[in-house]
Structures are given as structure tokens and as C-alpha cells.
Amino acid sequence: MYLMVPEQSTQDIPERGRGVRFEDEEIYFPRLNRLCLRSVSSVSSTILTPFVLAFPSLTHLDLSGTRCAPELLDGLAESYTIHLVSLSLGRCPRLTSESVKNILINGQCTYDLEHLSLFGDVTCPFPFEEDDVETILLEAPCITHGRLTYLDLSSHPITSSHLAACPPQPMLRSFGLSFITNLELPSIADFLLKKASNVEIITLVSTSLQLAPTAPIRQSTLAVHSTLIQQLCTLPFTLRTDPETLKRQQAATKLRVIELSPHILSALGTGAGSWRVVRSKGARGWYVDSGCGWTAESGDVGVDGVEKALFKRGLLSEHPLRKGLEALAESGGNVSTAVGWHARKMEVLHGDGLLGREDGLYGAMSFAFAG
């Protein structure tokens, strides 16, 4: 944290103000807004806490995979200058349920959060208690205001009653619900249908008994199609085939990407209909609707009368977006590290946060690595 003056005679000690910082002088970085410390596990909490608090103007903070301690979250919660837009606390084993609850409910710094990752998995579950999960869902301003666009609650003790009590999330686009064995698949579908219809990406690795590793593989694949795809992603039946009618048709939700366990993706094979299996450079993989996505074409006008990209289903096989997604599916994982959905690493260079996209080693940490 501090630059120490080496031991030397008093005659060699320079005067203050010549670029040397002394032990009693704190270092601050008032103009740096975005900080990513993902997987910096070699730094102890006694050093990490004062280091992070030396950035009083943070808007993006990634502490996933660090030795972040409750004292750091308490310090962030007491700050009146930090206003976070994106926060990642995944795989931080030293955190406590009480400290996370405190910063999300009482901390002014999290009031305007748009991206929140509390990711955990089998090897490092998030230290949440069931009562605290319900309290956060009902009282945390970032959740009750419905402004979140990215939320990851993987490995939390979430039940169907929690989803039923959760406030609507109209702006949510990417939702992580992996490693929650006791959460039923119909409850997830009901939540997306009634409270979060704009969700495009959802992670369901080892979630619910139907998708658990011990479940019969045929039951798992049927559950994906019958409970999720048919109910949430299928266009309504119509006898009219004119282009204007087809353009206005919408499914019940915008769901188009489902992250699943590798053994389920293998059982799905080449997919069904327009759905294809896309694998990352590493262990992750997704079931993707190749005939669906955001496109900007001539004549596409939004509700405000302005030309813009629109969300469309049923893209023709010649459409460039569909051809690109099908090419990724056919590559069998031989893709760029930038290919994937629901990032695990925060993008800080451009400020896109957990909805950003990177390649190289950063892309592998975002989309390829399972943890």
C-alpha cells in the first residue's frame, strides 16, 4: 500500500515533495473508475482492503476469486463517493452472508447497480443463508428497483418461493442460476414468463433435479424442450404467412441462449429445429437458437418510430446471423476465446462490465473457464 523509504542515514533522506512517499502518507487514485482484480488470490485481505478503498470513484469493481474479506465490503458500504454500476463477488470464500447483505441493502454504493455477480459453484459455493437470500431479494434497492441487466445467483439456496416473491425484473437480460439442485425447472420458466420476459441468456448447469448429473439423460433433454423452449421461445401458431404478420410475431419471452452441463449438450447432439449446441474454447457450452437475435435491417422501426435493431425470431436460413451461429455450432469448440455468453469476468477497458466481450486470455476467463 505504501512506498517505504529504505533504511539509510539521516543525511541521505530526501526532503518531502520530491516524489518519494513516506509511510504515513496514504495513496489515493481519485480518477480511476474501473478496477478488475479477478483471480488475484495471492494478495492477502490485509493488503487488498486498503488498496481497493484507495479508489474513491469506482463504478466497476471485480473482486471474484480474491481473498476479499467482510471488512472490505463494510468499507465500501460506508463510502459516499463510490457509486458502482457493476460488481462481481463470485468465488470469494472469505465473505460472509451478513457482509454481502449489508452492502446490498444498506450500502449507498450499490444503489444504482446494473450488473451483479454472486457466482458460486460446487467447489466454492457462495456463503449465503436461505433467510438472507430472501431478505436481499425483497429489500436490496438494486433488485427492488428492477434496473439489473445482469444477475448471477448460482449455487445460492434459492427455492421456488424465492422466485415467486422476487420483484419483477423488466430490464434483466442475462441470468445465472446454475448449481441449484432444489430449484424446480417449471418455477424458473414461470419466473421468466411473468417477471423477467426480457431475459435472453440463462445458465442452468446442474440446476433442478431434472438437469442434475444423476437424472436420466432422456428426461433432461425432454425437460429442456418441453418446459423451456416450447413454453418460452416458440412463436404463436398462425395461418397467415405475409411478411408483416411474421415480423410482428413474438414469443412469450426473449430467451435464446441456455447454458447447460456438457453431458446434456452431448445428448442434444445437433439440436432440434433452429436450436444448436455451441461450445466454447474450454469447458462451457450453450444451447442457442440460431434463428433468433438482434438485427438491423432496412425498414426496421421501433415503437418510437426510429429505425433501430429489433429482436427477431424465425430468421431465414440465408440470414447472416443464423449462418454465423450455425458455423460456430459446427466448429465443435474450435472457436475464438471471445465466443460465449454470460461472462464471468468484468470488462473494464470500455466500461461494458459483465455484459462486455473480450478475447485472448481475458476472453478465456470470461467464457471458457468453468469456474
mmCIF file of C-alpha atoms in Angstrom:
data_model
loop_
_atom_site.group_PDB
_atom_site.id
_atom_site.type_symbol
_atom_site.label_atom_id
_atom_site.label_comp_id
_atom_site.label_asym_id
_atom_site.label_seq_id
_atom_site.Cartn_x
_atom_site.Cartn_y
_atom_site.Cartn_z
ATOM 1 C CA MET A 1 0.000 0.000 0.000
ATOM 2 C CA TYR A 2 2.775 2.437 0.848
ATOM 3 C CA LEU A 3 6.165 3.097 -0.644
ATOM 4 C CA MET A 4 8.662 2.764 2.191
ATOM 5 C CA VAL A 5 11.894 4.680 2.371
ATOM 6 C CA PRO A 6 14.791 2.207 2.708
ATOM 7 C CA GLU A 7 16.828 2.340 5.846
ATOM 8 C CA GLN A 8 19.659 4.780 5.422
ATOM 9 C CA SER A 9 21.451 7.505 7.264
ATOM 10 C CA THR A 10 19.535 10.656 8.075
ATOM 11 C CA GLN A 11 21.879 12.596 5.820
ATOM 12 C CA ASP A 12 20.632 10.704 2.737
ATOM 13 C CA ILE A 13 16.888 11.114 3.444
ATOM 14 C CA PRO A 14 15.413 13.445 0.792
ATOM 15 C CA GLU A 15 13.051 16.229 1.629
ATOM 16 C CA ARG A 16 9.294 15.803 1.201
ATOM 17 C CA GLY A 17 7.799 16.894 -2.079
ATOM 18 C CA ARG A 18 10.418 15.275 -4.349
ATOM 19 C CA GLY A 19 8.369 12.264 -5.479
ATOM 20 C CA VAL A 20 9.063 9.950 -2.515
ATOM 21 C CA ARG A 21 6.073 8.824 -0.451
ATOM 22 C CA PHE A 22 6.502 8.139 3.222
ATOM 23 C CA GLU A 23 4.907 5.512 5.407
ATOM 24 C CA ASP A 24 2.408 7.930 6.889
ATOM 25 C CA GLU A 25 1.174 9.183 3.509
ATOM 26 C CA GLU A 26 -1.782 7.298 2.036
ATOM 27 C CA ILE A 27 -2.019 6.780 -1.710
ATOM 28 C CA TYR A 28 -5.306 7.561 -3.498
ATOM 29 C CA PHE A 29 -6.410 7.127 -7.108
ATOM 30 C CA PRO A 30 -9.303 9.579 -7.397
ATOM 31 C CA ARG A 31 -9.694 9.458 -11.190
ATOM 32 C CA LEU A 32 -9.656 5.700 -11.785
ATOM 33 C CA ASN A 33 -13.209 4.398 -12.199
ATOM 34 C CA ARG A 34 -12.900 0.746 -13.200
ATOM 35 C CA LEU A 35 -10.895 -1.936 -11.381
ATOM 36 C CA CYS A 36 -10.667 -5.671 -12.162
ATOM 37 C CA LEU A 37 -8.860 -7.921 -9.682
ATOM 38 C CA ARG A 38 -10.309 -11.237 -10.807
ATOM 39 C CA SER A 39 -8.306 -14.251 -9.534
ATOM 40 C CA VAL A 40 -5.719 -12.103 -7.747
ATOM 41 C CA SER A 41 -5.637 -14.691 -4.985
ATOM 42 C CA SER A 42 -2.037 -14.103 -3.907
ATOM 43 C CA VAL A 43 -2.830 -10.761 -2.237
ATOM 44 C CA SER A 44 -3.908 -11.039 1.393
ATOM 45 C CA SER A 45 -7.045 -9.328 2.665
ATOM 46 C CA THR A 46 -4.984 -7.002 4.882
ATOM 47 C CA ILE A 47 -3.432 -5.516 1.736
ATOM 48 C CA LEU A 48 -6.456 -5.888 -0.555
ATOM 49 C CA THR A 49 -8.844 -3.948 1.691
ATOM 50 C CA PRO A 50 -6.919 -0.644 1.908
ATOM 51 C CA PHE A 51 -5.861 -0.963 -1.738
ATOM 52 C CA VAL A 52 -9.447 -1.140 -3.071
ATOM 53 C CA LEU A 53 -10.631 1.606 -0.713
ATOM 54 C CA ALA A 54 -7.921 3.854 -2.185
ATOM 55 C CA PHE A 55 -10.133 4.221 -5.286
ATOM 56 C CA PRO A 56 -12.891 6.630 -4.164
ATOM 57 C CA SER A 57 -14.551 6.999 -7.595
ATOM 58 C CA LEU A 58 -15.162 3.405 -8.627
ATOM 59 C CA THR A 59 -18.042 2.473 -10.913
ATOM 60 C CA HIS A 60 -16.875 -1.050 -11.900
ATOM 61 C CA LEU A 61 -15.308 -3.480 -9.419
ATOM 62 C CA ASP A 62 -14.442 -7.153 -9.980
ATOM 63 C CA LEU A 63 -13.286 -8.976 -6.831
ATOM 64 C CA SER A 64 -14.126 -12.509 -7.971
ATOM 65 C CA GLY A 65 -11.652 -15.185 -6.931
ATOM 66 C CA THR A 66 -9.821 -12.967 -4.420
ATOM 67 C CA ARG A 67 -9.299 -13.046 -0.650
ATOM 68 C CA CYS A 68 -11.863 -10.294 -0.234
ATOM 69 C CA ALA A 69 -12.903 -10.085 3.433
ATOM 70 C CA PRO A 70 -16.068 -8.713 5.094
ATOM 71 C CA GLU A 71 -14.098 -5.628 6.198
ATOM 72 C CA LEU A 72 -13.682 -4.576 2.577
ATOM 73 C CA LEU A 73 -17.411 -4.785 1.872
ATOM 74 C CA ASP A 74 -18.121 -2.861 5.066
ATOM 75 C CA GLY A 75 -15.711 -0.148 3.916
ATOM 76 C CA LEU A 76 -17.387 0.047 0.511
ATOM 77 C CA ALA A 77 -20.823 0.210 2.141
ATOM 78 C CA GLU A 78 -19.736 3.221 4.223
ATOM 79 C CA SER A 79 -18.368 5.144 1.228
ATOM 80 C CA TYR A 80 -20.270 8.191 -0.014
ATOM 81 C CA THR A 81 -18.146 8.684 -3.133
ATOM 82 C CA ILE A 82 -18.244 5.204 -4.695
ATOM 83 C CA HIS A 83 -21.251 4.575 -6.959
ATOM 84 C CA LEU A 84 -20.983 1.135 -8.505
ATOM 85 C CA VAL A 85 -22.653 0.166 -11.746
ATOM 86 C CA SER A 86 -21.063 -3.285 -11.974
ATOM 87 C CA LEU A 87 -19.962 -5.502 -9.053
ATOM 88 C CA SER A 88 -18.620 -9.063 -9.082
ATOM 89 C CA LEU A 89 -18.078 -11.029 -5.855
ATOM 90 C CA GLY A 90 -18.050 -14.569 -7.245
ATOM 91 C CA ARG A 91 -15.964 -17.310 -5.629
ATOM 92 C CA CYS A 92 -14.830 -15.262 -2.628
ATOM 93 C CA PRO A 93 -14.729 -17.895 0.159
ATOM 94 C CA ARG A 94 -13.909 -15.431 2.951
ATOM 95 C CA LEU A 95 -17.065 -13.379 2.556
ATOM 96 C CA THR A 96 -19.973 -13.804 4.942
ATOM 97 C CA SER A 97 -23.673 -13.765 4.270
ATOM 98 C CA GLU A 98 -24.117 -10.798 6.613
ATOM 99 C CA SER A 99 -21.470 -8.640 4.904
ATOM 100 C CA VAL A 100 -22.952 -9.159 1.437
ATOM 101 C CA LYS A 101 -26.440 -8.448 2.740
ATOM 102 C CA ASN A 102 -25.200 -5.248 4.381
ATOM 103 C CA ILE A 103 -23.572 -3.793 1.266
ATOM 104 C CA LEU A 104 -26.520 -4.648 -0.994
ATOM 105 C CA ILE A 105 -29.210 -3.336 1.342
ATOM 106 C CA ASN A 106 -27.544 -0.536 3.313
ATOM 107 C CA GLY A 107 -24.647 0.491 1.078
ATOM 108 C CA GLN A 108 -25.220 3.620 -0.937
ATOM 109 C CA CYS A 109 -22.554 2.444 -3.400
ATOM 110 C CA THR A 110 -24.790 -0.375 -4.713
ATOM 111 C CA TYR A 111 -27.968 1.657 -5.063
ATOM 112 C CA ASP A 112 -27.631 2.023 -8.849
ATOM 113 C CA LEU A 113 -26.159 -1.394 -9.682
ATOM 114 C CA GLU A 114 -26.891 -2.759 -13.149
ATOM 115 C CA HIS A 115 -24.590 -5.809 -13.104
ATOM 116 C CA LEU A 116 -24.279 -8.048 -10.044
ATOM 117 C CA SER A 117 -22.437 -11.371 -9.893
ATOM 118 C CA LEU A 118 -22.614 -13.513 -6.753
ATOM 119 C CA PHE A 119 -21.472 -16.606 -8.628
ATOM 120 C CA GLY A 120 -20.560 -19.793 -6.833
ATOM 121 C CA ASP A 121 -20.191 -23.424 -7.883
ATOM 122 C CA VAL A 122 -19.766 -26.876 -6.372
ATOM 123 C CA THR A 123 -16.135 -26.302 -5.421
ATOM 124 C CA CYS A 124 -16.744 -22.830 -3.955
ATOM 125 C CA PRO A 125 -20.425 -22.209 -3.145
ATOM 126 C CA PHE A 126 -21.463 -18.702 -2.222
ATOM 127 C CA PRO A 127 -21.779 -18.359 1.597
ATOM 128 C CA PHE A 128 -25.435 -17.359 1.644
ATOM 129 C CA GLU A 129 -28.073 -18.498 4.103
ATOM 130 C CA GLU A 130 -31.620 -19.039 2.884
ATOM 131 C CA ASP A 131 -33.132 -16.287 5.029
ATOM 132 C CA ASP A 132 -30.557 -13.780 3.793
ATOM 133 C CA VAL A 133 -31.342 -14.637 0.170
ATOM 134 C CA GLU A 134 -34.990 -13.771 0.737
ATOM 135 C CA THR A 135 -34.085 -10.546 2.537
ATOM 136 C CA ILE A 136 -31.829 -9.413 -0.308
ATOM 137 C CA LEU A 137 -34.407 -10.225 -2.987
ATOM 138 C CA LEU A 138 -37.056 -8.236 -1.142
ATOM 139 C CA GLU A 139 -35.033 -5.300 0.231
ATOM 140 C CA ALA A 140 -31.908 -4.676 -1.882
ATOM 141 C CA PRO A 141 -32.564 -1.447 -3.875
ATOM 142 C CA CYS A 142 -30.735 -2.730 -6.958
ATOM 143 C CA ILE A 143 -33.229 -5.617 -7.137
ATOM 144 C CA THR A 144 -36.430 -3.928 -5.983
ATOM 145 C CA HIS A 145 -35.966 -1.093 -8.492
ATOM 146 C CA GLY A 146 -35.719 -3.596 -11.358
ATOM 147 C CA ARG A 147 -32.701 -1.960 -13.026
ATOM 148 C CA LEU A 148 -30.423 -5.010 -13.162
ATOM 149 C CA THR A 149 -29.448 -6.228 -16.633
ATOM 150 C CA TYR A 150 -27.025 -8.941 -15.416
ATOM 151 C CA LEU A 151 -27.565 -11.084 -12.315
ATOM 152 C CA ASP A 152 -25.837 -14.285 -11.232
ATOM 153 C CA LEU A 153 -27.132 -16.173 -8.193
ATOM 154 C CA SER A 154 -25.534 -19.542 -8.973
ATOM 155 C CA SER A 155 -25.152 -22.003 -6.046
ATOM 156 C CA HIS A 156 -27.421 -19.964 -3.738
ATOM 157 C CA PRO A 157 -30.104 -21.735 -1.657
ATOM 158 C CA ILE A 158 -32.891 -20.348 -3.848
ATOM 159 C CA THR A 159 -36.291 -22.010 -3.859
ATOM 160 C CA SER A 160 -39.460 -21.616 -5.879
ATOM 161 C CA SER A 161 -40.917 -19.399 -3.157
ATOM 162 C CA HIS A 162 -37.971 -17.004 -3.511
ATOM 163 C CA LEU A 163 -38.616 -16.581 -7.228
ATOM 164 C CA ALA A 164 -42.322 -16.106 -6.577
ATOM 165 C CA ALA A 165 -41.584 -13.318 -4.074
ATOM 166 C CA CYS A 166 -38.885 -11.616 -6.163
ATOM 167 C CA PRO A 167 -39.910 -8.251 -7.665
ATOM 168 C CA PRO A 168 -40.256 -8.051 -11.467
ATOM 169 C CA GLN A 169 -37.000 -7.590 -13.392
ATOM 170 C CA PRO A 170 -38.056 -5.997 -16.698
ATOM 171 C CA MET A 171 -34.508 -4.994 -17.727
ATOM 172 C CA LEU A 172 -32.769 -8.287 -16.903
ATOM 173 C CA ARG A 173 -31.006 -9.791 -19.953
ATOM 174 C CA SER A 174 -28.514 -12.323 -18.537
ATOM 175 C CA PHE A 175 -29.463 -14.515 -15.561
ATOM 176 C CA GLY A 176 -27.253 -17.077 -13.782
ATOM 177 C CA LEU A 177 -28.997 -19.886 -11.884
ATOM 178 C CA SER A 178 -26.509 -22.772 -12.037
ATOM 179 C CA PHE A 179 -25.788 -25.365 -9.321
ATOM 180 C CA ILE A 180 -29.150 -25.013 -7.525
ATOM 181 C CA THR A 181 -30.384 -28.576 -7.237
ATOM 182 C CA ASN A 182 -33.585 -27.887 -5.299
ATOM 183 C CA LEU A 183 -34.923 -25.243 -7.685
ATOM 184 C CA GLU A 184 -37.610 -26.676 -9.962
ATOM 185 C CA LEU A 185 -37.491 -26.031 -13.698
ATOM 186 C CA PRO A 186 -41.210 -25.066 -14.002
ATOM 187 C CA SER A 187 -40.656 -22.358 -11.356
ATOM 188 C CA ILE A 188 -37.815 -20.899 -13.406
ATOM 189 C CA ALA A 189 -39.970 -20.911 -16.535
ATOM 190 C CA ASP A 190 -42.812 -19.238 -14.644
ATOM 191 C CA PHE A 191 -40.474 -16.524 -13.329
ATOM 192 C CA LEU A 192 -39.165 -15.771 -16.821
ATOM 193 C CA LEU A 193 -42.671 -15.708 -18.243
ATOM 194 C CA LYS A 194 -44.245 -13.423 -15.641
ATOM 195 C CA LYS A 195 -41.435 -11.314 -14.202
ATOM 196 C CA ALA A 196 -38.390 -11.362 -16.498
ATOM 197 C CA SER A 197 -39.591 -11.835 -20.069
ATOM 198 C CA ASN A 198 -36.636 -9.876 -21.499
ATOM 199 C CA VAL A 199 -34.054 -12.410 -20.286
ATOM 200 C CA GLU A 200 -32.084 -13.624 -23.306
ATOM 201 C CA ILE A 201 -29.434 -15.772 -21.618
ATOM 202 C CA ILE A 202 -29.838 -18.137 -18.672
ATOM 203 C CA THR A 203 -27.381 -20.580 -17.090
ATOM 204 C CA LEU A 204 -28.827 -23.843 -15.743
ATOM 205 C CA VAL A 205 -25.780 -26.057 -15.204
ATOM 206 C CA SER A 206 -26.781 -28.815 -12.721
ATOM 207 C CA THR A 207 -29.889 -26.871 -11.688
ATOM 208 C CA SER A 208 -33.081 -28.741 -10.707
ATOM 209 C CA LEU A 209 -33.395 -32.481 -10.327
ATOM 210 C CA GLN A 210 -34.361 -32.753 -13.992
ATOM 211 C CA LEU A 211 -30.999 -31.366 -15.143
ATOM 212 C CA ALA A 212 -28.843 -32.883 -12.401
ATOM 213 C CA PRO A 213 -25.999 -35.249 -13.389
ATOM 214 C CA THR A 214 -27.873 -38.150 -11.794
ATOM 215 C CA ALA A 215 -31.078 -37.583 -13.793
ATOM 216 C CA PRO A 216 -31.842 -39.820 -16.798
ATOM 217 C CA ILE A 217 -30.396 -38.075 -19.835
ATOM 218 C CA ARG A 218 -33.575 -38.505 -21.898
ATOM 219 C CA GLN A 219 -35.577 -36.840 -19.130
ATOM 220 C CA SER A 220 -33.163 -33.902 -19.098
ATOM 221 C CA THR A 221 -33.304 -33.250 -22.840
ATOM 222 C CA LEU A 222 -37.094 -33.533 -22.886
ATOM 223 C CA ALA A 223 -37.354 -31.117 -19.954
ATOM 224 C CA VAL A 224 -35.264 -28.506 -21.773
ATOM 225 C CA HIS A 225 -37.532 -28.590 -24.799
ATOM 226 C CA SER A 226 -40.920 -29.052 -23.154
ATOM 227 C CA THR A 227 -40.526 -26.761 -20.124
ATOM 228 C CA LEU A 228 -38.304 -24.022 -21.539
ATOM 229 C CA ILE A 229 -38.203 -23.897 -25.325
ATOM 230 C CA GLN A 230 -41.803 -24.784 -26.163
ATOM 231 C CA GLN A 231 -43.308 -22.553 -23.482
ATOM 232 C CA LEU A 232 -40.972 -19.564 -23.677
ATOM 233 C CA CYS A 233 -39.396 -19.486 -27.132
ATOM 234 C CA THR A 234 -41.985 -20.767 -29.596
ATOM 235 C CA LEU A 235 -43.797 -18.346 -31.893
ATOM 236 C CA PRO A 236 -47.603 -18.489 -31.732
ATOM 237 C CA PHE A 237 -49.322 -20.518 -34.436
ATOM 238 C CA THR A 238 -50.841 -18.572 -37.313
ATOM 239 C CA LEU A 239 -52.224 -19.396 -40.742
ATOM 240 C CA ARG A 240 -51.117 -16.040 -42.155
ATOM 241 C CA THR A 241 -47.774 -16.085 -43.963
ATOM 242 C CA ASP A 242 -47.416 -12.473 -45.100
ATOM 243 C CA PRO A 243 -44.102 -10.831 -44.106
ATOM 244 C CA GLU A 244 -45.699 -8.108 -41.983
ATOM 245 C CA THR A 245 -47.521 -10.630 -39.795
ATOM 246 C CA LEU A 246 -44.419 -12.752 -39.355
ATOM 247 C CA LYS A 247 -42.349 -9.686 -38.464
ATOM 248 C CA ARG A 248 -44.761 -8.683 -35.686
ATOM 249 C CA GLN A 249 -44.899 -12.154 -34.145
ATOM 250 C CA GLN A 250 -43.175 -12.545 -30.802
ATOM 251 C CA ALA A 251 -42.706 -15.467 -28.442
ATOM 252 C CA ALA A 252 -43.631 -15.255 -24.757
ATOM 253 C CA THR A 253 -40.045 -14.272 -23.817
ATOM 254 C CA LYS A 254 -36.767 -13.314 -25.487
ATOM 255 C CA LEU A 255 -34.892 -16.373 -24.219
ATOM 256 C CA ARG A 256 -32.394 -17.510 -26.879
ATOM 257 C CA VAL A 257 -29.370 -18.986 -25.039
ATOM 258 C CA ILE A 258 -29.360 -21.700 -22.342
ATOM 259 C CA GLU A 259 -26.122 -22.808 -20.699
ATOM 260 C CA LEU A 260 -26.237 -26.494 -19.798
ATOM 261 C CA SER A 261 -23.966 -29.222 -18.487
ATOM 262 C CA PRO A 262 -21.610 -30.869 -21.010
ATOM 263 C CA HIS A 263 -23.335 -34.259 -20.775
ATOM 264 C CA ILE A 264 -26.722 -32.720 -21.629
ATOM 265 C CA LEU A 265 -25.248 -30.795 -24.552
ATOM 266 C CA SER A 266 -23.734 -34.021 -25.867
ATOM 267 C CA ALA A 267 -27.116 -35.736 -25.616
ATOM 268 C CA LEU A 268 -28.765 -32.886 -27.550
ATOM 269 C CA GLY A 269 -26.457 -33.684 -30.472
ATOM 270 C CA THR A 270 -27.022 -31.377 -33.433
ATOM 271 C CA GLY A 271 -30.069 -29.820 -31.797
ATOM 272 C CA ALA A 272 -33.670 -29.545 -32.927
ATOM 273 C CA GLY A 273 -35.272 -27.001 -35.211
ATOM 274 C CA SER A 274 -33.157 -23.848 -35.159
ATOM 275 C CA TRP A 275 -31.528 -24.701 -31.808
ATOM 276 C CA ARG A 276 -27.851 -25.628 -31.939
ATOM 277 C CA VAL A 277 -25.120 -26.566 -29.461
ATOM 278 C CA VAL A 278 -22.278 -24.020 -29.345
ATOM 279 C CA ARG A 279 -19.200 -24.939 -27.320
ATOM 280 C CA SER A 280 -16.573 -22.551 -26.008
ATOM 281 C CA LYS A 281 -12.825 -22.917 -26.214
ATOM 282 C CA GLY A 282 -12.943 -24.558 -22.783
ATOM 283 C CA ALA A 283 -15.475 -26.409 -20.639
ATOM 284 C CA ARG A 284 -18.565 -24.246 -21.075
ATOM 285 C CA GLY A 285 -21.278 -24.721 -23.682
ATOM 286 C CA TRP A 286 -24.686 -23.328 -24.643
ATOM 287 C CA TYR A 287 -27.883 -24.352 -26.399
ATOM 288 C CA VAL A 288 -28.534 -21.460 -28.800
ATOM 289 C CA ASP A 289 -31.444 -20.505 -31.036
ATOM 290 C CA SER A 290 -29.597 -19.776 -34.290
ATOM 291 C CA GLY A 291 -32.754 -18.362 -35.858
ATOM 292 C CA CYS A 292 -33.058 -15.613 -33.292
ATOM 293 C CA GLY A 293 -31.253 -12.406 -32.368
ATOM 294 C CA TRP A 294 -30.939 -8.649 -32.715
ATOM 295 C CA THR A 295 -30.808 -7.491 -36.343
ATOM 296 C CA ALA A 296 -30.852 -4.101 -38.024
ATOM 297 C CA GLU A 297 -32.361 -4.187 -41.488
ATOM 298 C CA SER A 298 -33.898 -1.642 -43.778
ATOM 299 C CA GLY A 299 -37.402 -0.761 -42.647
ATOM 300 C CA ASP A 300 -36.962 -1.955 -39.053
ATOM 301 C CA VAL A 301 -38.663 0.679 -36.903
ATOM 302 C CA GLY A 302 -39.117 0.635 -33.136
ATOM 303 C CA VAL A 303 -42.182 1.685 -31.173
ATOM 304 C CA ASP A 304 -40.858 5.261 -31.152
ATOM 305 C CA GLY A 305 -40.775 5.378 -34.949
ATOM 306 C CA VAL A 306 -36.960 5.426 -35.137
ATOM 307 C CA GLU A 307 -35.010 2.890 -37.174
ATOM 308 C CA LYS A 308 -33.118 0.563 -34.840
ATOM 309 C CA ALA A 309 -32.071 -3.038 -34.308
ATOM 310 C CA LEU A 310 -35.003 -5.283 -33.424
ATOM 311 C CA PHE A 311 -35.207 -8.646 -31.670
ATOM 312 C CA LYS A 312 -36.446 -11.233 -34.151
ATOM 313 C CA ARG A 313 -37.193 -14.943 -34.222
ATOM 314 C CA GLY A 314 -37.589 -17.226 -37.187
ATOM 315 C CA LEU A 315 -34.663 -15.847 -39.188
ATOM 316 C CA LEU A 316 -34.306 -17.465 -42.599
ATOM 317 C CA SER A 317 -31.523 -19.978 -43.167
ATOM 318 C CA GLU A 318 -29.791 -17.483 -45.505
ATOM 319 C CA HIS A 319 -29.656 -14.751 -42.870
ATOM 320 C CA PRO A 320 -26.024 -13.791 -41.989
ATOM 321 C CA LEU A 321 -26.639 -14.024 -38.236
ATOM 322 C CA ARG A 322 -28.117 -17.504 -38.486
ATOM 323 C CA LYS A 323 -25.337 -18.697 -40.774
ATOM 324 C CA GLY A 324 -22.737 -17.350 -38.344
ATOM 325 C CA LEU A 325 -24.264 -19.087 -35.326
ATOM 326 C CA GLU A 326 -24.592 -22.371 -37.202
ATOM 327 C CA ALA A 327 -20.943 -22.111 -38.247
ATOM 328 C CA LEU A 328 -19.986 -21.773 -34.565
ATOM 329 C CA ALA A 329 -22.061 -24.856 -33.765
ATOM 330 C CA GLU A 330 -20.366 -26.882 -36.491
ATOM 331 C CA SER A 331 -16.894 -25.924 -35.258
ATOM 332 C CA GLY A 332 -17.237 -28.173 -32.193
ATOM 333 C CA GLY A 333 -15.413 -25.838 -29.804
ATOM 334 C CA ASN A 334 -12.660 -24.815 -32.234
ATOM 335 C CA VAL A 335 -13.620 -21.150 -31.832
ATOM 336 C CA SER A 336 -12.146 -17.889 -30.631
ATOM 337 C CA THR A 337 -11.972 -17.275 -26.878
ATOM 338 C CA ALA A 338 -14.346 -14.347 -27.472
ATOM 339 C CA VAL A 339 -17.206 -16.756 -28.272
ATOM 340 C CA GLY A 340 -19.658 -17.234 -25.432
ATOM 341 C CA TRP A 341 -22.451 -15.761 -23.342
ATOM 342 C CA HIS A 342 -22.882 -14.721 -19.692
ATOM 343 C CA ALA A 343 -19.344 -13.558 -18.952
ATOM 344 C CA ARG A 344 -17.634 -14.457 -15.682
ATOM 345 C CA LYS A 345 -15.010 -11.699 -15.970
ATOM 346 C CA MET A 346 -15.820 -7.994 -15.935
ATOM 347 C CA GLU A 347 -14.781 -5.937 -18.964
ATOM 348 C CA VAL A 348 -13.259 -2.675 -17.717
ATOM 349 C CA LEU A 349 -11.430 -1.178 -20.706
ATOM 350 C CA HIS A 350 -14.565 0.110 -22.449
ATOM 351 C CA GLY A 351 -16.786 0.013 -19.378
ATOM 352 C CA ASP A 352 -19.220 -2.642 -20.638
ATOM 353 C CA GLY A 353 -18.961 -4.545 -17.358
ATOM 354 C CA LEU A 354 -20.331 -8.076 -17.177
ATOM 355 C CA LEU A 355 -22.145 -7.653 -20.493
ATOM 356 C CA GLY A 356 -18.879 -6.908 -22.282
ATOM 357 C CA ARG A 357 -16.921 -9.148 -24.617
ATOM 358 C CA GLU A 358 -13.163 -9.805 -24.697
ATOM 359 C CA ASP A 359 -10.812 -12.193 -26.447
ATOM 360 C CA GLY A 360 -7.406 -13.702 -25.746
ATOM 361 C CA LEU A 361 -6.746 -14.749 -22.153
ATOM 362 C CA TYR A 362 -9.389 -12.343 -20.875
ATOM 363 C CA GLY A 363 -11.930 -13.953 -23.201
ATOM 364 C CA ALA A 364 -10.995 -17.392 -21.883
ATOM 365 C CA MET A 365 -11.595 -16.216 -18.323
ATOM 366 C CA SER A 366 -14.965 -14.818 -19.378
ATOM 367 C CA PHE A 367 -16.366 -17.634 -21.465
ATOM 368 C CA ALA A 368 -14.130 -20.729 -21.489
ATOM 369 C CA PHE A 369 -13.203 -21.468 -17.895
ATOM 370 C CA ALA A 370 -15.933 -23.254 -15.969
ATOM 371 C CA GLY A 371 -15.079 -21.575 -12.620
#
